[in-house]
Amino acid sequence: MELLEQAILEKGKVLAGDVLKVGSIINNQIDVKLLAALAEDICAHFKGRGITKVLTVEASGIAVAVLVAERLGVNAVFAKKSKTSNVDGEVYCAGCYSYTHQKKNTLIVPKEYIENTDKILIADDFLANGEAVTALSEIIRQAGAEAVGAAIAIEKGFQGGGDRLRAAGLDVYSCAIIDSMSEGKIVFRKL
Ligand code: 5GP
């Protein structure tokens, strides 16, 4: 998606450890107009698929998930990374190694928010090795619901997670895919 690629080129910063900082777009400040355009692009790909819910991980996936869910006319659910005092009752959980925090998290979703009849679109800000999408897919599997696909704002294609998930049969749609990046040079995959 050209608008997103332009924004990444103008505002993104490549940090050590293959991390792309896009604080002014999605990770600290949220560029609502740009994310609304992303949501539109994502909804065009997944339209007519009967999606009943959008599932993401706190915190940075929430903005993407909410805008997509609003356009689809469904609710968004986010997995928490730790069991806080306002989580009670039975939960689904799946382990996930956090790329940016470099530690293992357990993603937690209360069972009451996913029905076995749900058709779920996973959404996230980034896709790197695919840990977060895999853990969310596992939660959907535990709930007996259906994973319709994954909608990602920025995929770092060179890390392989997206292509591994596609090869496993998941419909992964990313608004921008980065094939390589280094300081001052970001190359996008032609979509
Ligand atoms: P994965 O689970 O696919 O390895 O990594 C995706 C998750 O890690 C996303 O939820 C995202 O929050 C975070 N992440 C991975 N790579 C980056 C990156 O380059 N920049 C930022 N801001 N977040 C990233």
Short mmCIF file of C-alpha atoms and ligand atoms in Angstrom, two decimals:
data_model
loop_
_atom_site.label_atom_id
_atom_site.label_comp_id
_atom_site.label_asym_id
_atom_site.label_seq_id
_atom_site.Cartn_x
_atom_site.Cartn_y
_atom_site.Cartn_z
CA MET A 1 0.00 0.00 0.00
CA GLU A 2 1.72 3.10 -1.32
CA LEU A 3 0.55 5.52 1.37
CA LEU A 4 1.99 3.30 4.10
CA GLU A 5 5.25 2.69 2.23
CA GLN A 6 5.71 6.47 1.85
CA ALA A 7 5.04 7.02 5.55
CA ILE A 8 7.56 4.30 6.48
CA LEU A 9 10.19 5.85 4.21
CA GLU A 10 9.56 9.34 5.60
CA LYS A 11 9.08 8.57 9.28
CA GLY A 12 10.47 5.09 9.98
CA LYS A 13 13.82 4.53 11.64
CA VAL A 14 15.77 1.28 11.41
CA LEU A 15 17.11 0.35 14.84
CA ALA A 16 19.53 -2.37 15.93
CA GLY A 17 18.24 -5.94 15.90
CA ASP A 18 16.13 -5.52 12.75
CA VAL A 19 13.58 -3.37 14.58
CA LEU A 20 11.72 -0.71 12.62
CA LYS A 21 10.60 2.23 14.74
CA VAL A 22 7.41 3.82 13.53
CA GLY A 23 6.48 5.69 16.69
CA SER A 24 4.78 8.55 14.88
CA ILE A 25 2.51 6.23 12.86
CA ILE A 26 1.45 3.39 15.11
CA ASN A 27 3.61 2.63 18.15
CA ASN A 28 3.31 5.83 20.22
CA GLN A 29 1.36 8.32 18.18
CA ILE A 30 -1.39 6.84 16.05
CA ASP A 31 -1.83 8.37 12.61
CA VAL A 32 -5.57 7.83 12.53
CA LYS A 33 -6.05 8.88 8.91
CA LEU A 34 -3.34 6.51 7.71
CA LEU A 35 -4.63 3.64 9.84
CA ALA A 36 -8.16 4.25 8.57
CA ALA A 37 -6.81 3.90 5.02
CA LEU A 38 -5.01 0.68 6.06
CA ALA A 39 -8.24 -0.66 7.55
CA GLU A 40 -10.02 0.05 4.28
CA ASP A 41 -7.32 -1.79 2.33
CA ILE A 42 -7.53 -4.77 4.71
CA CYS A 43 -11.33 -4.88 4.56
CA ALA A 44 -11.24 -4.89 0.74
CA HIS A 45 -9.10 -8.05 0.91
CA PHE A 46 -11.26 -9.86 3.49
CA LYS A 47 -14.71 -8.65 2.41
CA GLY A 48 -17.48 -11.23 2.11
CA ARG A 49 -15.70 -13.73 4.38
CA GLY A 50 -18.27 -13.59 7.18
CA ILE A 51 -15.85 -12.33 9.83
CA THR A 52 -17.49 -12.03 13.26
CA LYS A 53 -14.56 -10.79 15.36
CA VAL A 54 -11.09 -9.28 15.10
CA LEU A 55 -8.41 -10.59 17.48
CA THR A 56 -5.13 -8.90 18.35
CA VAL A 57 -2.52 -8.56 21.11
CA GLU A 58 -2.11 -5.59 23.42
CA ALA A 59 -0.86 -2.93 22.97
CA SER A 60 0.18 -1.88 19.48
CA GLY A 61 -2.19 -4.18 17.60
CA ILE A 62 -5.25 -2.60 19.16
CA ALA A 63 -5.43 0.46 16.91
CA VAL A 64 -5.31 -1.62 13.72
CA ALA A 65 -7.81 -4.13 15.11
CA VAL A 66 -10.30 -1.48 16.23
CA LEU A 67 -10.32 0.37 12.92
CA VAL A 68 -10.69 -2.86 10.94
CA ALA A 69 -13.43 -4.12 13.28
CA GLU A 70 -15.34 -0.85 13.00
CA ARG A 71 -15.39 -1.13 9.22
CA LEU A 72 -16.47 -4.77 9.37
CA GLY A 73 -19.19 -3.91 11.92
CA VAL A 74 -17.88 -6.41 14.50
CA ASN A 75 -16.10 -6.24 17.87
CA ALA A 76 -12.37 -6.38 18.48
CA VAL A 77 -10.83 -8.54 21.22
CA PHE A 78 -7.28 -8.21 22.46
CA ALA A 79 -5.15 -10.79 24.22
CA LYS A 80 -3.42 -9.57 27.36
CA LYS A 81 0.22 -10.40 27.97
CA SER A 82 -0.29 -11.06 31.67
CA LYS A 83 -3.19 -12.03 33.89
CA THR A 84 -4.31 -8.77 35.51
CA SER A 85 -6.78 -8.45 38.38
CA ASN A 86 -9.64 -7.62 36.01
CA VAL A 87 -9.30 -10.99 34.25
CA ASP A 88 -11.41 -13.60 36.01
CA GLY A 89 -13.00 -16.87 35.00
CA GLU A 90 -11.64 -19.33 32.50
CA VAL A 91 -9.13 -18.24 29.90
CA TYR A 92 -7.46 -19.46 26.73
CA CYS A 93 -3.69 -19.02 26.75
CA ALA A 94 -0.78 -19.55 24.39
CA GLY A 95 2.93 -18.90 24.78
CA CYS A 96 4.59 -16.33 22.56
CA TYR A 97 8.14 -15.02 22.36
CA SER A 98 8.03 -11.22 22.13
CA TYR A 99 10.29 -9.93 19.39
CA THR A 100 10.60 -6.40 20.70
CA HIS A 101 10.70 -7.20 24.44
CA GLN A 102 12.85 -10.31 23.91
CA LYS A 103 11.01 -12.39 26.47
CA LYS A 104 8.40 -15.10 26.59
CA ASN A 105 4.84 -13.93 27.20
CA THR A 106 1.66 -15.88 27.74
CA LEU A 107 -1.20 -14.43 25.71
CA ILE A 108 -4.47 -14.61 27.59
CA VAL A 109 -8.06 -14.24 26.35
CA PRO A 110 -11.07 -14.88 28.62
CA LYS A 111 -13.16 -17.73 27.18
CA GLU A 112 -16.31 -15.59 27.27
CA TYR A 113 -15.06 -13.40 24.38
CA ILE A 114 -14.69 -16.14 21.75
CA GLU A 115 -17.50 -18.45 20.64
CA ASN A 116 -16.89 -21.67 18.74
CA THR A 117 -19.05 -20.22 15.94
CA ASP A 118 -16.77 -17.17 15.49
CA LYS A 119 -14.92 -16.52 12.25
CA ILE A 120 -11.92 -14.56 13.39
CA LEU A 121 -9.57 -12.19 11.64
CA ILE A 122 -6.23 -11.82 13.43
CA ALA A 123 -4.78 -8.31 13.23
CA ASP A 124 -1.44 -6.84 14.29
CA ASP A 125 0.84 -3.89 13.66
CA PHE A 126 3.92 -5.96 12.71
CA LEU A 127 4.69 -9.48 11.61
CA ALA A 128 8.27 -10.66 12.05
CA ASN A 129 8.87 -14.32 12.96
CA GLY A 130 5.16 -15.04 13.25
CA GLU A 131 5.11 -15.81 16.99
CA ALA A 132 2.19 -13.51 17.83
CA VAL A 133 0.00 -14.68 14.91
CA THR A 134 0.80 -18.32 15.73
CA ALA A 135 -0.16 -17.84 19.41
CA LEU A 136 -3.41 -16.09 18.45
CA SER A 137 -4.17 -18.92 15.97
CA GLU A 138 -3.63 -21.39 18.82
CA ILE A 139 -6.14 -19.51 21.01
CA ILE A 140 -8.67 -19.59 18.14
CA ARG A 141 -8.04 -23.35 17.77
CA GLN A 142 -8.57 -23.92 21.51
CA ALA A 143 -11.89 -22.04 21.27
CA GLY A 144 -13.00 -24.24 18.36
CA ALA A 145 -13.48 -21.09 16.25
CA GLU A 146 -12.20 -20.46 12.71
CA ALA A 147 -9.19 -18.31 11.78
CA VAL A 148 -10.15 -16.55 8.54
CA GLY A 149 -6.74 -15.00 8.12
CA ALA A 150 -4.29 -12.43 9.45
CA ALA A 151 -4.24 -8.72 8.62
CA ILE A 152 -0.94 -6.99 9.24
CA ALA A 153 0.10 -3.37 8.82
CA ILE A 154 3.84 -3.98 8.31
CA GLU A 155 5.39 -7.38 7.57
CA LYS A 156 9.15 -7.77 7.74
CA GLY A 157 9.27 -10.32 4.94
CA PHE A 158 12.97 -11.02 5.38
CA GLN A 159 12.24 -12.63 8.76
CA GLY A 160 10.11 -15.27 7.11
CA GLY A 161 7.17 -15.53 9.53
CA GLY A 162 4.58 -14.38 6.99
CA ASP A 163 5.68 -16.80 4.30
CA ARG A 164 5.80 -19.69 6.78
CA LEU A 165 2.22 -18.93 7.87
CA ARG A 166 1.08 -18.69 4.22
CA ALA A 167 2.75 -22.01 3.45
CA ALA A 168 0.82 -23.48 6.39
CA GLY A 169 -2.42 -22.32 4.76
CA LEU A 170 -3.25 -19.07 6.58
CA ASP A 171 -4.40 -16.13 4.45
CA VAL A 172 -1.91 -13.48 5.58
CA TYR A 173 -2.54 -10.03 4.10
CA SER A 174 0.01 -7.30 4.80
CA CYS A 175 -0.36 -3.67 3.74
CA ALA A 176 3.40 -3.34 3.29
CA ILE A 177 6.07 -6.03 3.16
CA ILE A 178 9.69 -5.08 3.76
CA ASP A 179 12.11 -7.32 1.90
CA SER A 180 15.24 -5.75 3.33
CA MET A 181 16.16 -2.84 5.56
CA SER A 182 19.25 -1.10 6.80
CA GLU A 183 19.88 2.42 8.00
CA GLY A 184 18.71 4.77 5.25
CA LYS A 185 17.49 1.99 2.93
CA ILE A 186 14.20 0.14 3.08
CA VAL A 187 13.18 -2.10 0.17
CA PHE A 188 9.55 -3.16 -0.21
CA ARG A 189 8.22 -6.30 -1.84
CA LYS A 190 6.11 -5.56 -4.92
CA LEU A 191 2.52 -6.47 -4.02
P1 5GP B 1 6.49 -11.81 15.63
O1 5GP B 1 5.61 -12.32 16.75
O2 5GP B 1 5.85 -11.95 14.29
O3 5GP B 1 7.88 -12.32 15.69
O4 5GP B 1 6.63 -10.23 15.89
C1 5GP B 1 5.51 -9.41 15.80
C2 5GP B 1 5.24 -8.68 17.10
O5 5GP B 1 6.45 -8.09 17.58
C3 5GP B 1 4.27 -7.54 16.86
O6 5GP B 1 3.18 -7.71 17.75
C4 5GP B 1 5.03 -6.26 17.14
O7 5GP B 1 4.44 -5.59 18.23
C5 5GP B 1 6.43 -6.68 17.49
N1 5GP B 1 7.43 -6.32 16.45
C6 5GP B 1 8.17 -7.17 15.70
N2 5GP B 1 9.03 -6.53 14.93
C7 5GP B 1 8.84 -5.21 15.17
C8 5GP B 1 9.47 -4.04 14.65
O8 5GP B 1 10.39 -4.06 13.80
N3 5GP B 1 8.99 -2.84 15.11
C9 5GP B 1 8.01 -2.76 16.04
N4 5GP B 1 7.62 -1.55 16.43
N5 5GP B 1 7.40 -3.86 16.56
C10 5GP B 1 7.83 -5.07 16.12
#
